[in-house]
Amino acid sequence: MRKITLAPLFGLVMLAGCEREQRQFEIPPAQAQFAKPLHAANERNAYALSQGKTLFKWFNCAGCHSNGGGGMGPALMDDHWRYGNNAEDIYASIMEGRPNGMPSFRGKLNEDQAWQLVAYVRSMSGWARQDAAPGRDDSMYPGKPENMRDQRN
Amino acid sequence: MPAARADEADGEWRMPARDYASTRFSPLAEITAANVRQLKEAWSFTTGVQAGHEAAPIFAGGLLYVVTPYPNHVFALDTAGKQRWKYDPKPQPSSQGVACCDVVNRGAVYDGGRLYFNTLDGNSIALDARTGKELWRTKLGKIELGETITMAPLVVKGKVLVGNSGAELGVRGWLVALDAKTGKPLWRAYSTGPDKEVLIGAGFKPFYGAERGQDLGVKSWPPEAWKIGGGTVWGWISYDPQLNLIYYGTGNPGPWNPEQRPGDNKWTAGLFARDVDTGQARWFYQFSPHDLHDYDAINENVLVDLPIGGATRKLLVRPERNGYVYVIDRASGEVISATPFVHITTSTGVDLKSGRLQYNPKTQPKPGRVVRDICPASPGAKDWQPAAWSPRTGLLYIPHQNLCQDAGTYETSYIAGTPYVGAEVRMKPGPGGHRGEFSAWDPVAAQKRWSVKENFPVWSGALATAGGVVFYGTMDGVFKALDANSGEVLWSFRTSSGIIGQPVSYRGADGKQYIAVLSGVGGWAGTIVSGEIDARDGSAALGFVNAMRDLPKYTVKGGMLHVFALP
């Protein structure tokens, strides 16, 4: 009796043991499945946007793009985008670099930081929520802050 | 005076400064103060390149040569403006992202049937001047580290002298001598680091005590900071054949934020005299020790022999970024005089005993604070744009700025291939409200003889001629001829774009005197137009935009060579 009840359980254990190891031959784009909602949340999140703004200075983005006006790199506060202003485009610009001089920051930033930067970069031209975008500046930039540059409506 | 290699009557213009003494003086005298009003455009040539055109056209062997900003195309034109050949070096596009202040090129040099020039991505190239065929190409810089090359080389005794750019990205400066025949490096002198690598040895005899000591290029920095300390060599080189010395300056130390690099930061922001055969340093003088404001010391060194204190002395006259015209004994490195030529708030003078610039503590940058009314601003009283010397008038014609700035500094981290600056700047017009000036300077009397105020910084080079006429261009696109004695504007011509190039003069195949200049606005001052910068951000382009917001109303970008002659 005992032998009969144990047999199917034993079989189940054996079967599980036979399951083949899964191999990933294709590496999916980084966190693609939840990048979009994560990014959408960042653009509504004052903390993420202000982190993005801090990283923008710490990682020398400001060295080339200034406070959005540009210099060694193109302006980011205007409506002209060489490589597109979708979140994914900006993410790719930051992580992979671009051929005309934008360096790759992969390995320097983690993905969360990169998405925070993406949200902040979009806020520079008014593509983040006004009640979440930074409202003041530690720099000498005298113009309108990011939360006054609304482009979304 | 060390004259040009060719005789005085020679109608050629083989190097950007025309001669080793860097006079930019043409001995041609057909165009005079009396007839210059009849000057007409003979022909023009479009380069098809949009960035800032800072180069000097070169005229040699009956052909006119032009090198453009990135992508560094080289054109050979005949005296009617017809294209003879074109050369495309195909520089790496990513070099555009590490050029601090527009993707400029300051020109080529002709020597012995060859044309030598540098590319933005760090190559030095020799071409057959007749055919445009590449003879050699030597890769000198690493753009991954932020290294570019924008300067015009100088060829001396079979050596091509080339220096790097990129102090805004923590690049370590150097000057290299290449064998003109093969392109092989013969010696390389760094601007920071141990004496061995700076080529400082037994023959090094600086005039002032501050320059004496072992390995100052290491000891005057925090540990390891010299490795990313700037001092790039992106400006002008002069050569004195009698003393066998070359003279060139070194750029700003990196980063701009001075708090991160206590010490004198040798051998940045100063002037080297070196033996051209070995590269060994003879003397050094630091214009801006422990530079506080990005006062690169790469300006031109005009070698003249003048009577000072009763005797004729071998001199080097140098209008410096920090606001003083220096008169220096070019054999010893002694500063004879240093006289302000613009409004200065950053220093109170130069102590001639110690040679040391006396900084004003009130305008010293402090982290977390905005320091206001720093004069001159970061591009200095005068940036790269070279002055011209006329032996006829004894005057130095200086194109320059009248800019001040407010600045804040902050700690910055070094990430290879990205800016290493740590300063935010906002420039503005200096006293009087005009942003530029063209001044005639008497180095013997140490005073300004006359000057013309300009709305925008005068970012073009100057040209002096034996006909008693001097030339320069403005950033809003007006090319001007002035009476060399009085400064009276005698003639002007509106070009297709703002002028930041270097005017030259040559004798054409028809025996007539021609004046040639590139228009094509850009450079650090004009990048608001050439780089399409958003004028709402005054801190853009390292703070220059704040002073140049209105430039897009005056001019558009695009390179064109203009050639003028009397009818």
XYZ file of C-alpha atoms in Angstrom:
720
model
C 0.000 0.000 0.000
C 2.722 2.399 1.015
C 4.717 1.370 -2.055
C 1.861 2.231 -4.386
C 1.374 5.782 -3.064
C 5.066 6.618 -3.239
C 5.581 5.491 -6.819
C 3.913 8.458 -8.623
C 5.705 10.927 -6.312
C 9.014 9.222 -7.104
C 8.161 9.429 -10.792
C 7.424 13.142 -10.477
C 10.782 13.766 -8.804
C 12.534 11.863 -11.553
C 10.695 13.787 -14.222
C 11.628 17.146 -12.708
C 15.213 16.005 -12.640
C 15.079 15.286 -16.343
C 14.032 18.794 -17.248
C 16.671 20.261 -19.511
C 18.745 23.217 -18.549
C 17.498 26.363 -20.321
C 20.011 28.139 -22.463
C 19.548 31.683 -23.626
C 21.105 32.057 -27.018
C 19.738 35.510 -27.607
C 20.227 38.205 -25.016
C 17.053 40.289 -24.805
C 17.425 44.074 -24.796
C 18.080 45.191 -21.270
C 14.923 45.038 -19.202
C 12.907 45.712 -22.319
C 9.791 44.130 -20.873
C 9.466 46.651 -18.083
C 11.571 49.564 -19.396
C 8.549 51.442 -20.670
C 6.470 51.417 -17.481
C 9.611 52.127 -15.449
C 10.380 55.093 -17.621
C 6.794 56.353 -17.545
C 6.945 56.180 -13.755
C 10.238 58.099 -13.716
C 8.742 60.966 -15.684
C 6.095 61.318 -12.959
C 8.531 60.879 -10.113
C 10.248 63.933 -8.633
C 12.899 61.803 -6.950
C 13.866 60.015 -10.178
C 13.992 63.294 -12.088
C 16.124 65.019 -9.507
C 18.444 62.004 -9.373
C 18.697 62.289 -13.146
C 19.611 65.927 -12.826
C 22.344 65.108 -10.302
C 23.744 62.360 -12.517
C 23.698 64.754 -15.477
C 26.353 66.795 -13.708
C 28.234 63.956 -12.015
C 28.785 62.036 -15.230
C 29.970 65.115 -17.108
C 26.921 65.252 -19.379
C 26.789 68.946 -18.508
C 30.380 69.318 -19.744
C 29.186 68.855 -23.336
C 25.477 69.676 -23.229
C 25.769 72.468 -20.620
C 22.463 73.123 -18.836
C 20.672 71.962 -21.975
C 21.929 74.575 -24.427
C 24.752 72.440 -25.783
C 28.382 73.090 -26.614
C 30.647 70.180 -27.496
C 27.425 68.196 -27.803
C 24.045 69.266 -29.201
C 21.422 71.236 -27.299
C 18.949 69.102 -25.339
C 16.405 71.745 -24.354
C 15.259 72.492 -27.900
C 13.004 70.517 -30.261
C 15.738 69.280 -32.597
C 16.777 65.650 -32.000
C 19.454 63.993 -34.119
C 18.635 60.524 -32.834
C 15.036 60.922 -31.663
C 13.549 61.906 -28.337
C 11.708 58.724 -27.462
C 12.826 57.343 -24.128
C 14.300 54.288 -25.867
C 16.281 56.470 -28.306
C 17.766 58.528 -25.505
C 18.511 55.393 -23.496
C 20.364 53.967 -26.507
C 22.285 57.226 -27.005
C 23.473 57.130 -23.404
C 24.288 53.435 -23.135
C 25.593 52.709 -26.649
C 26.866 56.119 -27.711
C 26.430 57.682 -31.174
C 28.889 57.895 -34.075
C 29.329 61.680 -34.131
C 30.943 61.904 -30.739
C 28.500 60.781 -28.024
C 30.480 58.270 -25.913
C 28.947 55.099 -24.484
C 28.267 55.143 -20.748
C 27.578 51.427 -20.501
C 29.537 50.051 -17.579
C 29.699 53.483 -15.991
C 25.996 53.888 -15.187
C 23.662 51.141 -14.063
C 20.343 50.776 -15.861
C 18.262 52.479 -13.187
C 20.559 55.474 -13.328
C 20.398 55.523 -17.111
C 16.586 55.583 -17.031
C 16.648 58.380 -14.459
C 18.900 60.298 -16.822
C 16.540 59.603 -19.707
C 13.635 61.052 -17.744
C 15.656 64.113 -16.783
C 16.909 64.682 -20.342
C 13.310 64.611 -21.553
C 12.306 67.045 -18.828
C 14.835 69.546 -20.202
C 12.589 70.126 -23.186
C 9.384 69.857 -21.166
C 8.477 66.196 -21.608
C 8.109 65.312 -17.920
C 5.223 66.163 -15.610
C 5.355 69.739 -14.396
C 4.628 68.816 -10.792
C 7.533 66.349 -10.793
C 10.225 68.115 -12.850
C 12.950 70.045 -11.008
C 11.912 73.563 -10.066
C 15.199 75.153 -9.169
C 18.806 75.099 -10.159
C 22.080 75.105 -8.269
C 23.786 76.495 -11.326
C 23.897 80.003 -12.744
C 21.398 79.116 -15.445
C 19.001 82.061 -15.300
C 16.185 80.837 -17.562
C 13.001 78.888 -16.900
C 13.467 75.727 -14.798
C 12.508 72.328 -16.164
C 9.056 72.407 -14.530
C 8.185 75.550 -16.492
C 8.943 74.053 -19.910
C 5.805 71.937 -20.344
C 5.395 70.518 -23.842
C 2.973 67.714 -23.081
C -0.358 69.435 -23.662
C 65.361 90.182 -36.914
C 64.970 86.607 -38.124
C 63.536 87.182 -41.561
C 61.443 84.781 -43.560
C 63.329 81.985 -45.228
C 62.468 83.325 -48.591
C 63.637 86.814 -49.510
C 61.549 89.805 -48.574
C 60.215 90.342 -52.065
C 58.804 86.846 -52.181
C 55.118 86.926 -52.963
C 54.365 83.570 -51.355
C 52.665 82.791 -48.060
C 53.905 79.363 -47.029
C 52.861 79.134 -43.395
C 49.992 80.680 -41.445
C 52.247 83.272 -39.779
C 54.117 83.793 -43.101
C 57.562 83.621 -41.433
C 59.340 81.974 -38.521
C 59.217 85.246 -36.588
C 55.403 85.084 -36.821
C 55.028 88.621 -38.164
C 52.142 88.061 -40.620
C 53.674 90.972 -42.479
C 53.471 90.967 -46.271
C 56.259 92.880 -48.051
C 53.891 93.515 -50.973
C 52.998 97.172 -51.357
C 50.791 97.453 -54.415
C 47.717 97.907 -52.253
C 48.202 101.099 -50.278
C 46.268 103.376 -47.965
C 45.714 105.614 -50.993
C 44.179 103.001 -53.326
C 42.668 100.351 -51.037
C 39.222 101.922 -51.428
C 39.142 100.436 -54.945
C 39.738 96.881 -53.694
C 37.293 94.424 -55.324
C 36.525 90.763 -54.866
C 38.385 88.886 -57.630
C 36.824 85.478 -56.988
C 35.447 83.282 -54.245
C 35.320 79.573 -53.520
C 32.811 77.653 -51.377
C 34.293 74.956 -49.164
C 31.009 73.165 -48.505
C 31.843 72.860 -44.820
C 29.702 74.464 -42.117
C 31.913 74.632 -39.019
C 34.141 77.559 -38.059
C 36.921 78.331 -40.588
C 39.965 79.503 -38.632
C 42.640 78.524 -41.164
C 45.020 80.737 -43.108
C 45.034 80.129 -46.874
C 48.513 79.087 -48.037
C 50.007 80.287 -51.331
C 53.045 78.527 -52.780
C 54.228 77.400 -56.212
C 51.356 79.164 -57.944
C 48.618 77.341 -56.003
C 46.403 78.381 -53.140
C 45.753 75.768 -50.433
C 42.875 75.673 -47.978
C 42.236 73.188 -45.183
C 38.716 73.176 -43.784
C 37.513 72.408 -40.276
C 36.330 68.808 -39.695
C 36.102 66.799 -42.005
C 39.439 68.510 -42.806
C 39.145 68.608 -46.582
C 42.141 70.094 -48.372
C 41.666 72.074 -51.584
C 44.318 73.201 -54.058
C 43.136 76.074 -56.252
C 44.826 77.839 -59.093
C 45.110 81.626 -59.179
C 41.763 81.907 -60.939
C 40.006 79.952 -58.183
C 39.651 76.742 -60.160
C 40.005 73.551 -58.147
C 43.196 71.641 -59.018
C 42.749 68.803 -56.540
C 40.902 67.891 -53.377
C 42.013 65.570 -50.594
C 39.709 63.966 -48.021
C 41.522 62.465 -45.010
C 38.293 60.843 -43.690
C 38.804 61.597 -40.011
C 36.826 59.552 -37.484
C 33.424 61.204 -36.903
C 33.623 60.566 -33.157
C 36.436 63.143 -32.966
C 33.755 65.832 -33.238
C 32.508 64.902 -29.787
C 35.796 65.604 -28.037
C 36.661 68.943 -29.648
C 36.065 71.494 -26.929
C 35.367 74.561 -28.992
C 34.064 73.813 -32.451
C 35.838 71.426 -34.824
C 38.297 73.995 -36.162
C 41.616 73.690 -38.003
C 44.142 76.542 -38.053
C 45.802 75.749 -41.342
C 48.393 73.882 -43.350
C 52.042 74.645 -44.068
C 53.974 74.355 -47.323
C 57.585 73.234 -47.350
C 59.732 71.840 -50.152
C 56.915 70.800 -52.484
C 54.866 69.267 -49.701
C 51.822 70.329 -47.771
C 51.607 69.356 -44.098
C 48.475 69.540 -41.965
C 46.710 67.852 -39.040
C 43.286 66.289 -38.679
C 40.819 66.616 -35.820
C 41.134 62.905 -35.017
C 44.838 63.268 -34.297
C 46.650 62.484 -37.536
C 49.484 64.429 -39.071
C 49.559 64.145 -42.868
C 51.977 65.083 -45.657
C 50.709 65.568 -49.216
C 52.424 66.125 -52.519
C 51.527 69.772 -53.051
C 51.312 69.367 -56.849
C 49.024 66.349 -56.950
C 47.412 66.021 -53.521
C 48.767 62.497 -53.171
C 49.236 61.331 -49.587
C 52.918 60.755 -48.800
C 52.650 59.755 -45.167
C 50.192 59.798 -42.308
C 51.112 59.448 -38.637
C 48.530 58.871 -35.934
C 49.538 60.930 -32.939
C 46.554 61.308 -30.647
C 43.912 59.105 -29.050
C 40.396 60.473 -29.378
C 39.236 57.921 -26.775
C 41.191 60.025 -24.285
C 39.754 63.257 -25.659
C 42.845 64.098 -27.699
C 42.353 66.083 -30.915
C 44.601 68.245 -33.103
C 43.493 71.685 -34.291
C 46.786 73.563 -34.634
C 48.731 74.316 -37.794
C 52.092 72.545 -37.839
C 55.402 74.339 -38.322
C 58.228 72.864 -40.396
C 61.744 73.650 -39.163
C 64.952 72.006 -40.403
C 63.191 68.965 -41.801
C 61.009 68.503 -38.737
C 57.236 68.851 -38.605
C 56.241 70.212 -35.205
C 52.786 69.185 -33.992
C 50.984 69.595 -30.674
C 47.710 68.277 -29.279
C 44.423 69.781 -28.058
C 42.019 68.675 -25.341
C 42.950 70.213 -21.984
C 39.191 70.547 -21.320
C 39.075 66.732 -21.303
C 42.061 66.126 -19.050
C 44.443 65.450 -21.924
C 48.177 65.601 -21.146
C 49.810 68.103 -23.490
C 52.767 67.426 -25.771
C 54.690 68.716 -28.752
C 56.157 66.171 -31.144
C 58.751 66.575 -33.893
C 58.198 64.329 -36.926
C 60.695 63.589 -39.659
C 59.322 65.583 -42.598
C 60.464 62.874 -45.015
C 58.845 59.896 -43.338
C 56.504 61.155 -40.615
C 58.402 59.197 -37.959
C 58.477 60.816 -34.490
C 61.942 62.128 -33.578
C 61.250 63.568 -30.134
C 58.234 64.274 -27.973
C 58.131 66.815 -25.178
C 55.301 66.581 -22.647
C 53.983 69.643 -20.823
C 53.591 67.833 -17.477
C 55.332 64.977 -15.681
C 58.946 64.039 -14.902
C 61.809 66.060 -16.410
C 62.803 63.106 -18.588
C 59.452 63.264 -20.403
C 59.285 67.055 -20.476
C 62.789 67.000 -22.053
C 64.310 69.070 -19.284
C 68.013 68.381 -18.806
C 71.341 70.055 -18.105
C 70.725 72.739 -20.716
C 67.584 74.036 -18.961
C 68.322 77.551 -17.685
C 65.078 79.327 -16.767
C 65.427 82.968 -15.768
C 63.261 82.829 -12.638
C 63.631 80.758 -9.469
C 60.081 79.415 -9.588
C 61.019 77.377 -12.650
C 64.107 75.754 -11.099
C 64.014 72.369 -9.360
C 63.749 68.712 -10.195
C 60.601 67.180 -11.679
C 58.450 70.227 -11.035
C 56.037 68.812 -13.595
C 55.241 66.151 -10.975
C 55.882 67.995 -7.694
C 53.732 71.041 -8.464
C 50.634 68.806 -8.699
C 48.654 66.591 -6.336
C 49.724 62.926 -6.726
C 49.104 61.628 -10.268
C 47.164 64.766 -11.283
C 49.821 65.676 -13.876
C 48.762 62.654 -15.913
C 45.434 64.350 -16.672
C 46.711 67.882 -16.210
C 46.278 69.545 -19.602
C 48.925 71.940 -20.892
C 48.080 71.017 -24.464
C 49.964 72.631 -27.342
C 47.280 73.868 -29.713
C 48.576 77.296 -30.664
C 51.522 78.870 -32.396
C 55.205 78.067 -32.723
C 57.936 80.550 -33.670
C 61.547 79.811 -34.542
C 64.761 81.796 -34.232
C 67.379 80.331 -36.623
C 70.292 82.146 -34.932
C 69.532 80.856 -31.450
C 68.204 77.599 -32.947
C 65.265 77.812 -30.549
C 61.573 77.255 -31.039
C 59.050 79.088 -28.890
C 55.591 77.834 -28.058
C 53.082 78.056 -25.254
C 51.207 75.451 -23.234
C 47.462 75.418 -22.554
C 45.450 75.591 -19.367
C 45.816 73.011 -16.608
C 42.944 70.562 -16.105
C 40.437 70.748 -14.623
C 39.492 74.426 -14.711
C 38.448 74.152 -11.047
C 41.728 75.173 -9.364
C 40.792 73.618 -5.981
C 41.436 70.181 -7.448
C 45.049 70.902 -8.341
C 46.911 72.853 -5.632
C 50.393 73.889 -6.782
C 51.894 75.797 -9.674
C 50.880 73.056 -12.162
C 54.075 73.108 -14.178
C 54.492 73.289 -17.120
C 51.023 74.495 -18.065
C 49.976 78.046 -19.028
C 53.535 79.032 -19.898
C 56.110 79.449 -22.626
C 58.846 76.985 -23.599
C 62.027 77.768 -25.516
C 63.487 74.534 -26.892
C 66.394 73.424 -29.022
C 64.720 72.345 -32.240
C 67.248 69.564 -32.929
C 66.826 67.686 -29.655
C 63.635 69.133 -28.200
C 65.532 69.877 -24.980
C 64.091 72.825 -23.050
C 66.267 75.936 -22.753
C 63.966 78.043 -20.604
C 60.366 78.281 -19.470
C 58.256 81.119 -18.206
C 54.843 80.607 -16.600
C 52.394 83.382 -17.476
C 49.647 82.067 -15.192
C 51.032 79.813 -12.441
C 48.242 77.659 -10.943
C 45.878 79.089 -13.554
C 42.547 80.154 -12.084
C 40.499 81.134 -15.128
C 41.407 78.943 -18.118
C 44.128 81.327 -19.257
C 45.805 79.042 -21.814
C 49.182 80.373 -22.838
C 49.198 79.221 -26.447
C 49.254 82.624 -28.159
C 51.649 83.696 -30.888
C 55.195 84.795 -30.111
C 56.361 87.598 -32.382
C 60.168 87.621 -32.617
C 61.537 91.114 -33.145
C 64.766 92.976 -32.401
C 64.011 96.364 -30.881
C 65.826 99.108 -28.988
C 64.878 98.854 -25.330
C 66.794 100.762 -22.663
C 69.313 102.094 -25.169
C 70.334 98.776 -26.743
C 68.792 96.625 -29.436
C 67.639 93.372 -27.890
C 66.384 90.066 -29.236
C 62.807 90.099 -28.069
C 59.661 88.072 -28.050
C 56.458 90.122 -27.991
C 53.460 88.301 -26.719
C 49.892 89.574 -26.240
C 48.784 87.129 -23.552
C 45.424 85.722 -22.600
C 45.772 86.993 -19.014
C 45.560 90.578 -20.332
C 49.182 91.739 -20.573
C 51.454 92.371 -23.514
C 54.726 90.759 -22.510
C 58.065 91.844 -23.880
C 60.533 89.049 -23.158
C 64.250 88.602 -23.845
C 64.044 85.570 -26.080
C 67.574 84.382 -25.337
C 67.217 84.354 -21.546
C 63.496 84.297 -20.812
C 63.629 87.527 -18.786
C 60.386 89.512 -18.740
C 61.283 93.101 -19.637
C 57.776 94.497 -19.393
C 54.222 93.275 -18.946
C 51.604 95.926 -19.635
C 47.802 95.537 -19.507
C 46.070 95.951 -22.863
C 42.526 95.298 -21.597
C 40.543 95.827 -18.382
C 41.921 93.363 -15.790
C 40.397 92.388 -12.428
C 42.034 88.974 -12.002
C 45.505 90.285 -11.257
C 47.184 93.498 -10.178
C 50.346 93.217 -12.267
C 53.451 91.181 -12.949
C 56.304 91.363 -10.446
C 59.333 91.791 -12.679
C 61.731 90.585 -9.946
C 60.151 87.171 -9.566
C 58.353 87.225 -12.910
C 55.207 86.208 -11.073
C 51.665 87.256 -11.950
C 50.049 88.919 -8.921
C 46.570 87.421 -8.579
C 43.741 89.451 -7.136
C 42.250 87.357 -4.291
C 38.808 88.954 -4.852
C 38.336 87.227 -8.195
C 39.797 83.881 -7.137
C 37.217 81.094 -7.713
C 35.791 79.494 -4.588
C 33.707 76.310 -4.627
C 30.022 76.818 -3.965
C 30.163 80.522 -4.709
C 29.616 82.635 -7.758
C 32.554 84.956 -8.286
C 31.517 87.985 -10.308
C 33.257 90.328 -12.720
C 36.236 88.208 -13.621
C 38.053 90.220 -16.309
C 39.287 89.088 -18.743
C 36.903 86.122 -19.178
C 38.067 82.542 -19.834
C 38.925 83.099 -23.530
C 41.145 85.824 -22.173
C 41.988 89.273 -23.349
C 42.920 87.487 -26.510
C 42.542 83.875 -27.547
C 44.243 82.012 -30.428
C 43.589 84.764 -33.006
C 47.045 85.907 -34.062
C 48.323 89.476 -34.123
C 50.436 90.962 -36.949
C 53.618 93.005 -36.690
C 54.630 95.750 -39.083
C 58.312 96.686 -39.101
C 57.281 99.832 -41.021
C 55.114 101.238 -38.248
C 56.697 99.391 -35.314
C 53.229 98.417 -34.176
C 51.675 95.111 -33.203
C 48.099 94.803 -34.460
C 46.124 92.787 -31.930
C 42.656 91.348 -32.587
C 41.042 90.742 -29.211
C 38.065 90.536 -26.862
C 36.579 92.801 -24.252
C 34.799 90.229 -22.096
C 34.272 89.580 -18.404
C 32.484 86.720 -16.669
C 30.826 85.366 -13.554
C 31.944 81.863 -12.616
C 31.229 79.117 -10.137
C 33.451 76.091 -9.584
C 32.592 72.622 -8.383
C 34.365 69.296 -7.955
C 34.405 67.217 -11.104
C 35.449 63.637 -11.735
C 37.694 62.397 -14.499
C 35.929 60.120 -16.996
C 38.213 59.466 -19.972
C 36.955 61.087 -23.154
C 34.501 63.417 -21.383
C 34.957 67.015 -20.206
C 37.081 67.585 -17.117
C 36.238 71.182 -16.295
C 34.380 71.675 -12.996
C 33.398 75.247 -13.660
C 30.297 77.005 -14.807
C 30.802 80.294 -16.542
C 28.659 83.126 -17.822
C 30.443 85.654 -20.010
C 29.385 89.232 -20.643
C 30.712 92.328 -22.384
C 33.491 94.196 -20.588
C 33.465 97.900 -19.672
C 32.051 99.993 -22.512
C 29.678 97.266 -23.698
C 31.590 96.390 -26.875
C 32.757 92.792 -27.012
C 35.763 93.113 -29.265
C 38.572 95.428 -30.179
C 41.365 95.747 -32.725
C 44.328 97.497 -31.136
C 47.642 98.834 -32.429
C 50.274 98.358 -29.743
C 53.701 99.975 -29.458
C 55.892 97.440 -27.586
C 58.792 99.866 -27.076
C 56.679 102.557 -25.423
C 54.483 99.778 -23.934
C 51.271 101.549 -24.840
C 48.261 101.373 -27.079
C 48.548 103.701 -30.069
C 44.964 103.389 -31.306
C 42.118 100.939 -31.241
C 38.840 100.208 -33.011
C 35.910 98.984 -30.941
C 33.861 96.132 -32.368
C 30.445 94.839 -31.364
C 31.604 91.201 -31.354
C 34.924 89.682 -30.266
C 37.488 90.069 -33.047
C 38.120 86.350 -33.548
C 39.969 86.647 -36.883
C 43.697 86.944 -37.346
C 45.372 90.194 -38.398
C 47.398 90.958 -41.526
C 49.888 93.824 -41.915
C 51.253 94.887 -45.301
C 54.084 97.034 -46.590
C 51.482 99.188 -48.300
C 50.561 100.654 -44.921
C 47.260 98.791 -44.721
C 46.164 96.285 -42.073
C 43.295 93.814 -42.437
C 40.965 91.874 -40.152
C 37.409 90.493 -40.215
C 34.484 90.632 -37.823
C 32.177 87.888 -36.591
C 29.204 89.537 -38.249
C 30.975 89.183 -41.594
C 32.705 92.435 -42.462
C 36.254 92.308 -43.836
C 38.060 95.605 -43.142
C 41.140 97.474 -44.331
C 42.579 100.079 -41.964
C 45.263 102.703 -42.232
C 48.187 101.128 -40.356
C 49.192 104.464 -38.849
C 45.893 105.973 -37.821
C 43.456 103.079 -37.564
C 41.043 104.793 -39.915
C 38.764 102.296 -41.685
C 39.481 102.765 -45.393
C 37.518 99.925 -46.961
C 35.150 97.145 -45.997
C 33.455 94.202 -47.686
C 30.516 92.111 -46.477
C 31.207 88.372 -46.691
C 28.772 85.477 -46.716
C 29.391 84.511 -43.091
C 31.227 85.823 -40.047
C 35.035 85.890 -40.301
C 37.271 84.022 -37.858
C 39.980 83.088 -40.389
C 43.454 84.490 -40.911
C 43.866 86.963 -43.783
C 46.969 86.589 -45.976
C 48.488 88.363 -48.967
C 50.315 86.977 -52.012
C 51.473 87.884 -55.502
C 49.451 86.132 -58.182
C 50.630 84.751 -61.504
C 49.711 88.104 -63.058
C 52.091 89.918 -60.723
C 49.297 91.593 -58.787
C 48.909 91.671 -55.026
C 46.007 89.630 -53.680
C 44.396 89.498 -50.243
C 42.706 86.231 -49.249
C 40.592 85.315 -46.249
C 38.204 82.527 -45.262
C 34.777 83.426 -43.962
C 32.725 80.855 -42.052
C 31.743 81.755 -38.505
C 32.284 79.386 -35.594
C 35.098 78.664 -33.190
C 34.496 78.895 -29.473
C 33.022 82.389 -29.822
C 30.828 81.537 -32.803
C 29.730 78.027 -31.928
C 26.290 79.448 -31.101
C 25.859 79.715 -34.890
C 27.968 76.824 -36.191
C 26.878 74.408 -33.430
C 23.236 75.534 -33.305
C 23.318 76.142 -29.608
C 20.192 77.098 -27.651
C 20.659 80.716 -26.643
C 18.372 80.356 -23.610
C 21.218 78.606 -21.791
C 23.887 81.226 -21.120
C 26.236 78.599 -19.682
C 26.314 76.773 -23.032
C 29.606 76.400 -24.917
C 31.526 76.820 -21.657
C 29.689 80.059 -20.936
C 30.478 81.899 -24.176
C 26.840 81.824 -25.325
C 25.775 84.275 -22.630
C 27.847 86.946 -24.389
C 26.910 85.920 -27.947
C 23.136 85.427 -27.826
C 22.477 87.901 -30.645
C 25.056 86.558 -33.123
C 22.521 84.344 -34.987
C 20.681 87.561 -35.923
C 23.754 88.796 -37.776
C 25.211 85.842 -39.613
C 24.787 82.259 -40.818
C 27.323 79.454 -41.048
C 29.206 78.168 -44.103
C 32.780 78.385 -45.354
C 33.932 80.495 -48.288
C 37.299 81.709 -49.488
C 37.288 85.348 -50.638
C 40.110 86.752 -52.763
C 40.541 90.486 -53.386
C 42.641 92.618 -55.718
C 42.759 96.083 -57.204
C 40.938 96.304 -60.545
